[in-house]
């Protein structure tokens, strides 16, 4: 198998951040200005140890679009993956469980981290079709995506891979169906409030029924607004814990609107598969 190229040229891009360990290198770059709000970041990832690696991604409000170039990842939602769970290139809708990832230490990929509204625009399908699903890209029957994967795999420069992929994403976003202004507003309110805004506030402001709001969220986001708010609140708790601006988990729970610390712990068990303290120790 051909050796994967280095990240040297890409790492000089404005805003690029690099995490390098003895097992992998992860380079993240911000999206082009036109993709802000649709794409959160772009990641280039390469493993180098040849030894097994295990990772857990907690539930979040992102939709990955990943194109692999070497060994597959083994990925499963809410359970340990097996050899039957191999994915080279894939996407996955929103889910309410942790994502368990295993690799043999020789994976390499390019990943666009899409917002749910960006994913709806890119794929052009109801996001409910991807909810709680791992989907091989070749299952989508999208010939342009198949051609992109082949083209990127043939490139010997990460800088070229990134430029080609960005141009492809830009073209798809420009041509894709935009989300409705009402859903963009409601989703933005949930995220900006850290899950603090109530569904009643949203329906009152939009003059919609709860049923209609839930149906539109299923279509354009993939989860009902209450579930989106729960994940947004969980992500806010994670952010506060990482920043260590609060004195303890009880204060974080209160600051994020949980009924009590036990309520927060239940969400961590559901969304991260572990306790708050164990999750923080592993970050």
Short mmCIF file of C-alpha atoms in Angstrom, two decimals:
data_model
loop_
_atom_site.label_atom_id
_atom_site.label_comp_id
_atom_site.label_asym_id
_atom_site.label_seq_id
_atom_site.Cartn_x
_atom_site.Cartn_y
_atom_site.Cartn_z
CA UNK A 1 0.00 0.00 0.00
CA UNK A 2 1.26 3.48 -0.88
CA UNK A 3 2.58 5.52 2.06
CA UNK A 4 0.29 8.42 2.97
CA UNK A 5 1.68 11.95 2.38
CA UNK A 6 2.54 14.37 5.18
CA UNK A 7 0.42 17.32 6.36
CA UNK A 8 3.24 19.89 6.06
CA UNK A 9 1.71 22.23 3.47
CA UNK A 10 -1.80 22.20 4.96
CA UNK A 11 -0.56 22.91 8.50
CA UNK A 12 0.45 26.45 7.47
CA UNK A 13 -3.13 27.45 6.62
CA UNK A 14 -4.55 30.26 8.81
CA UNK A 15 -6.38 28.88 11.84
CA UNK A 16 -4.94 25.37 11.51
CA UNK A 17 -4.45 23.41 14.73
CA UNK A 18 -2.43 20.24 15.10
CA UNK A 19 -2.58 17.47 17.70
CA UNK A 20 0.30 15.04 17.34
CA UNK A 21 0.87 11.99 19.55
CA UNK A 22 2.94 8.84 19.21
CA UNK A 23 -0.08 7.10 17.63
CA UNK A 24 -1.76 9.69 15.38
CA UNK A 25 -1.68 13.19 13.92
CA UNK A 26 -4.87 15.27 13.71
CA UNK A 27 -4.91 18.53 11.79
CA UNK A 28 -8.02 20.73 11.85
CA UNK A 29 -8.61 23.74 9.62
CA UNK A 30 -11.56 26.15 9.64
CA UNK A 31 -13.95 26.01 6.69
CA UNK A 32 -14.01 28.64 3.94
CA UNK A 33 -16.12 31.66 4.85
CA UNK A 34 -18.98 30.58 2.58
CA UNK A 35 -19.33 27.31 4.48
CA UNK A 36 -19.50 28.82 7.98
CA UNK A 37 -22.73 27.65 9.63
CA UNK A 38 -22.84 24.61 7.36
CA UNK A 39 -19.41 23.11 8.12
CA UNK A 40 -17.85 23.38 11.59
CA UNK A 41 -14.35 22.28 10.67
CA UNK A 42 -12.30 20.10 8.35
CA UNK A 43 -10.03 17.42 9.79
CA UNK A 44 -7.10 15.53 8.31
CA UNK A 45 -6.22 12.43 10.31
CA UNK A 46 -3.42 9.91 10.00
CA UNK A 47 -2.42 7.05 12.31
CA UNK A 48 1.19 5.94 12.50
CA UNK A 49 1.65 3.43 15.31
CA UNK A 50 0.39 0.23 13.71
CA UNK A 51 -1.09 -0.56 17.12
CA UNK A 52 -4.80 -0.81 18.00
CA UNK A 53 -6.48 2.48 18.91
CA UNK A 54 -9.79 2.85 20.74
CA UNK A 55 -11.79 6.08 20.83
CA UNK A 56 -15.22 7.19 22.04
CA UNK A 57 -17.08 10.18 20.60
CA UNK A 58 -19.93 11.46 22.73
CA UNK A 59 -23.34 12.41 21.35
CA UNK A 60 -23.19 15.81 19.66
CA UNK A 61 -24.91 18.02 17.11
CA UNK A 62 -22.63 17.19 14.20
CA UNK A 63 -22.86 15.02 11.10
CA UNK A 64 -19.53 13.58 9.88
CA UNK A 65 -18.69 13.21 6.21
CA UNK A 66 -15.56 11.06 6.21
CA UNK A 67 -13.51 9.81 3.28
CA UNK A 68 -10.93 7.17 4.12
CA UNK A 69 -7.71 6.41 2.28
CA UNK A 70 -6.29 3.29 3.91
CA UNK A 71 -7.54 0.83 6.54
CA UNK A 72 -11.18 0.98 7.63
CA UNK A 73 -12.40 2.12 11.03
CA UNK A 74 -14.61 -0.20 13.06
CA UNK A 75 -17.50 1.93 14.35
CA UNK A 76 -20.69 1.18 16.27
CA UNK A 77 -23.32 3.37 17.92
CA UNK A 78 -23.89 2.65 21.60
CA UNK A 79 -21.96 -0.63 21.69
CA UNK A 80 -18.44 -1.99 21.11
CA UNK A 81 -17.69 -2.42 17.39
CA UNK A 82 -16.83 -5.75 15.79
CA UNK A 83 -14.97 -6.74 12.64
CA UNK A 84 -18.31 -6.57 10.80
CA UNK A 85 -18.56 -2.84 11.55
CA UNK A 86 -15.83 -1.70 9.15
CA UNK A 87 -16.20 1.68 7.40
CA UNK A 88 -13.78 3.28 4.92
CA UNK A 89 -15.95 6.26 3.93
CA UNK A 90 -19.22 7.09 5.62
CA UNK A 91 -21.65 9.52 7.13
CA UNK A 92 -23.88 9.28 10.19
CA UNK A 93 -26.87 11.29 11.32
CA UNK A 94 -27.48 12.62 14.81
CA UNK A 95 -27.65 10.00 17.55
CA UNK A 96 -28.26 9.95 21.29
CA UNK A 97 -25.58 7.39 22.15
CA UNK A 98 -21.78 7.40 22.27
CA UNK A 99 -19.92 6.40 19.11
CA UNK A 100 -17.34 3.67 19.71
CA UNK A 101 -14.40 3.61 17.29
CA UNK A 102 -11.62 1.06 16.87
CA UNK A 103 -8.76 0.94 14.40
CA UNK A 104 -5.61 -1.06 13.81
CA UNK A 105 -3.36 2.00 13.91
CA UNK A 106 -3.03 2.56 10.16
CA UNK A 107 -6.12 4.63 9.27
CA UNK A 108 -6.01 7.84 7.26
CA UNK A 109 -8.92 10.11 6.34
CA UNK A 110 -10.32 13.51 5.47
CA UNK A 111 -13.43 14.54 7.41
CA UNK A 112 -15.87 17.41 7.06
CA UNK A 113 -17.79 18.05 10.27
CA UNK A 114 -21.19 19.25 9.08
CA UNK A 115 -23.93 20.90 11.07
CA UNK A 116 -27.28 19.11 10.74
CA UNK A 117 -28.55 21.94 8.53
CA UNK A 118 -25.40 21.73 6.43
CA UNK A 119 -25.84 17.97 6.07
CA UNK A 120 -29.45 18.42 4.96
CA UNK A 121 -28.30 20.83 2.30
CA UNK A 122 -25.38 18.65 1.20
CA UNK A 123 -27.14 15.29 0.99
CA UNK A 124 -30.55 16.62 -0.04
CA UNK A 125 -32.43 13.91 1.88
CA UNK A 126 -34.57 14.09 5.03
CA UNK A 127 -32.14 13.98 7.94
CA UNK A 128 -34.42 11.48 9.69
CA UNK A 129 -33.19 8.93 7.12
CA UNK A 130 -29.70 9.19 8.65
CA UNK A 131 -30.66 9.45 12.33
CA UNK A 132 -28.97 6.81 14.51
CA UNK A 133 -27.47 5.26 11.36
CA UNK A 134 -23.96 4.53 10.12
CA UNK A 135 -24.10 4.79 6.33
CA UNK A 136 -21.39 3.78 3.84
CA UNK A 137 -21.07 6.54 1.24
CA UNK A 138 -21.45 4.02 -1.57
CA UNK A 139 -24.88 3.11 -0.14
CA UNK A 140 -26.14 6.58 -1.05
CA UNK A 141 -26.00 5.88 -4.78
CA UNK A 142 -24.32 9.23 -5.39
CA UNK A 143 -21.97 8.93 -8.36
CA UNK A 144 -20.39 12.32 -7.75
CA UNK A 145 -19.40 11.25 -4.23
CA UNK A 146 -17.99 8.00 -5.60
CA UNK A 147 -15.90 9.96 -8.11
CA UNK A 148 -14.70 12.32 -5.38
CA UNK A 149 -13.54 9.43 -3.22
CA UNK A 150 -11.57 7.94 -6.11
CA UNK A 151 -10.04 11.28 -7.07
CA UNK A 152 -8.94 12.06 -3.52
CA UNK A 153 -7.48 8.60 -3.07
CA UNK A 154 -5.33 9.07 -6.17
CA UNK A 155 -3.92 12.40 -4.97
CA UNK A 156 -0.46 12.37 -3.38
CA UNK A 157 -0.81 15.74 -1.65
CA UNK A 158 -3.04 16.54 1.33
CA UNK A 159 -3.10 20.16 0.17
CA UNK A 160 -4.58 19.03 -3.17
CA UNK A 161 -7.00 16.68 -1.44
CA UNK A 162 -8.26 19.51 0.74
CA UNK A 163 -8.61 21.95 -2.16
CA UNK A 164 -10.52 19.42 -4.29
CA UNK A 165 -12.81 18.42 -1.42
CA UNK A 166 -13.55 22.03 -0.45
CA UNK A 167 -14.46 22.90 -4.04
CA UNK A 168 -16.77 19.88 -4.18
CA UNK A 169 -18.47 20.76 -0.89
CA UNK A 170 -18.91 24.39 -1.96
CA UNK A 171 -20.55 23.33 -5.21
CA UNK A 172 -22.93 20.95 -3.47
CA UNK A 173 -23.91 23.51 -0.83
CA UNK A 174 -24.60 26.15 -3.46
CA UNK A 175 -26.83 23.76 -5.40
CA UNK A 176 -28.48 22.08 -2.41
CA UNK A 177 -31.89 22.90 -0.92
CA UNK A 178 -31.52 25.57 1.81
CA UNK A 179 -33.15 24.95 5.16
CA UNK A 180 -36.20 26.99 6.02
CA UNK A 181 -35.66 30.27 7.82
CA UNK A 182 -37.92 29.14 10.65
CA UNK A 183 -35.91 25.99 11.33
CA UNK A 184 -32.60 27.86 11.05
CA UNK A 185 -33.90 30.31 13.64
CA UNK A 186 -35.29 27.66 16.00
CA UNK A 187 -32.19 25.46 15.76
CA UNK A 188 -29.97 28.50 16.31
CA UNK A 189 -31.95 29.48 19.41
CA UNK A 190 -31.53 26.01 20.89
CA UNK A 191 -27.78 25.95 20.27
CA UNK A 192 -27.18 29.55 21.41
CA UNK A 193 -29.10 28.94 24.65
CA UNK A 194 -27.24 25.73 25.41
CA UNK A 195 -30.55 23.89 25.33
CA UNK A 196 -32.13 26.40 27.68
CA UNK A 197 -34.92 27.61 25.42
CA UNK A 198 -38.15 25.64 25.81
CA UNK A 199 -40.12 24.04 23.02
CA UNK A 200 -43.10 26.12 24.16
CA UNK A 201 -41.12 29.32 23.57
CA UNK A 202 -40.23 28.18 20.06
CA UNK A 203 -43.76 27.17 19.10
CA UNK A 204 -45.17 30.41 20.49
CA UNK A 205 -42.67 32.53 18.57
CA UNK A 206 -43.30 30.61 15.33
CA UNK A 207 -47.04 30.20 15.90
CA UNK A 208 -46.64 26.50 15.17
CA UNK A 209 -47.99 23.45 16.94
CA UNK A 210 -45.57 21.16 18.77
CA UNK A 211 -46.41 18.42 16.28
CA UNK A 212 -45.55 20.60 13.29
CA UNK A 213 -42.29 21.80 14.87
CA UNK A 214 -41.27 18.22 15.67
CA UNK A 215 -42.05 17.09 12.12
CA UNK A 216 -39.98 19.88 10.59
CA UNK A 217 -37.06 19.15 12.93
CA UNK A 218 -37.17 15.47 11.99
CA UNK A 219 -37.03 16.50 8.33
CA UNK A 220 -34.28 19.13 8.50
CA UNK A 221 -32.28 18.24 11.64
CA UNK A 222 -32.96 14.57 12.33
CA UNK A 223 -34.18 14.75 15.93
CA UNK A 224 -37.13 16.49 17.61
CA UNK A 225 -36.38 19.86 19.22
CA UNK A 226 -36.51 18.52 22.77
CA UNK A 227 -33.84 15.91 21.99
CA UNK A 228 -31.71 18.54 20.23
CA UNK A 229 -32.00 20.72 23.34
CA UNK A 230 -30.89 17.85 25.58
CA UNK A 231 -27.76 17.32 23.49
CA UNK A 232 -27.07 21.07 23.39
CA UNK A 233 -27.33 21.21 27.19
CA UNK A 234 -25.00 18.21 27.51
CA UNK A 235 -22.48 19.88 25.19
CA UNK A 236 -22.64 23.06 27.27
CA UNK A 237 -21.89 21.02 30.40
CA UNK A 238 -18.91 19.47 28.62
CA UNK A 239 -17.64 22.91 27.64
CA UNK A 240 -17.90 24.25 31.19
CA UNK A 241 -16.17 21.16 32.57
CA UNK A 242 -13.28 21.50 30.11
CA UNK A 243 -12.89 25.19 30.93
CA UNK A 244 -13.03 24.44 34.66
CA UNK A 245 -14.78 27.75 35.26
CA UNK A 246 -17.21 26.17 37.73
CA UNK A 247 -16.20 24.74 41.10
CA UNK A 248 -17.72 21.31 40.58
CA UNK A 249 -20.28 19.16 38.83
CA UNK A 250 -23.13 20.39 41.04
CA UNK A 251 -22.45 23.97 39.92
CA UNK A 252 -22.21 22.87 36.29
CA UNK A 253 -25.54 21.05 36.60
CA UNK A 254 -27.19 24.13 38.07
CA UNK A 255 -25.65 26.45 35.49
CA UNK A 256 -26.86 24.30 32.60
CA UNK A 257 -30.42 23.94 33.84
CA UNK A 258 -30.33 20.35 35.08
CA UNK A 259 -32.67 19.50 37.95
CA UNK A 260 -29.70 18.30 39.99
CA UNK A 261 -26.32 16.59 39.66
CA UNK A 262 -27.96 13.17 39.36
CA UNK A 263 -29.89 14.44 36.32
CA UNK A 264 -26.62 15.54 34.70
CA UNK A 265 -25.04 12.17 35.51
CA UNK A 266 -27.89 10.34 33.75
CA UNK A 267 -27.33 12.35 30.58
CA UNK A 268 -23.60 11.61 30.71
CA UNK A 269 -24.32 7.93 31.07
CA UNK A 270 -26.66 8.05 28.05
CA UNK A 271 -24.64 10.37 25.80
CA UNK A 272 -21.06 9.52 26.82
CA UNK A 273 -21.43 5.99 28.17
CA UNK A 274 -19.67 6.86 31.41
CA UNK A 275 -19.71 9.14 34.45
CA UNK A 276 -18.96 12.88 34.23
CA UNK A 277 -15.68 12.51 36.13
CA UNK A 278 -14.51 9.54 34.07
CA UNK A 279 -15.33 11.40 30.87
CA UNK A 280 -13.39 14.50 31.98
CA UNK A 281 -10.39 12.41 33.02
CA UNK A 282 -10.25 10.94 29.53
CA UNK A 283 -10.32 14.24 27.64
#
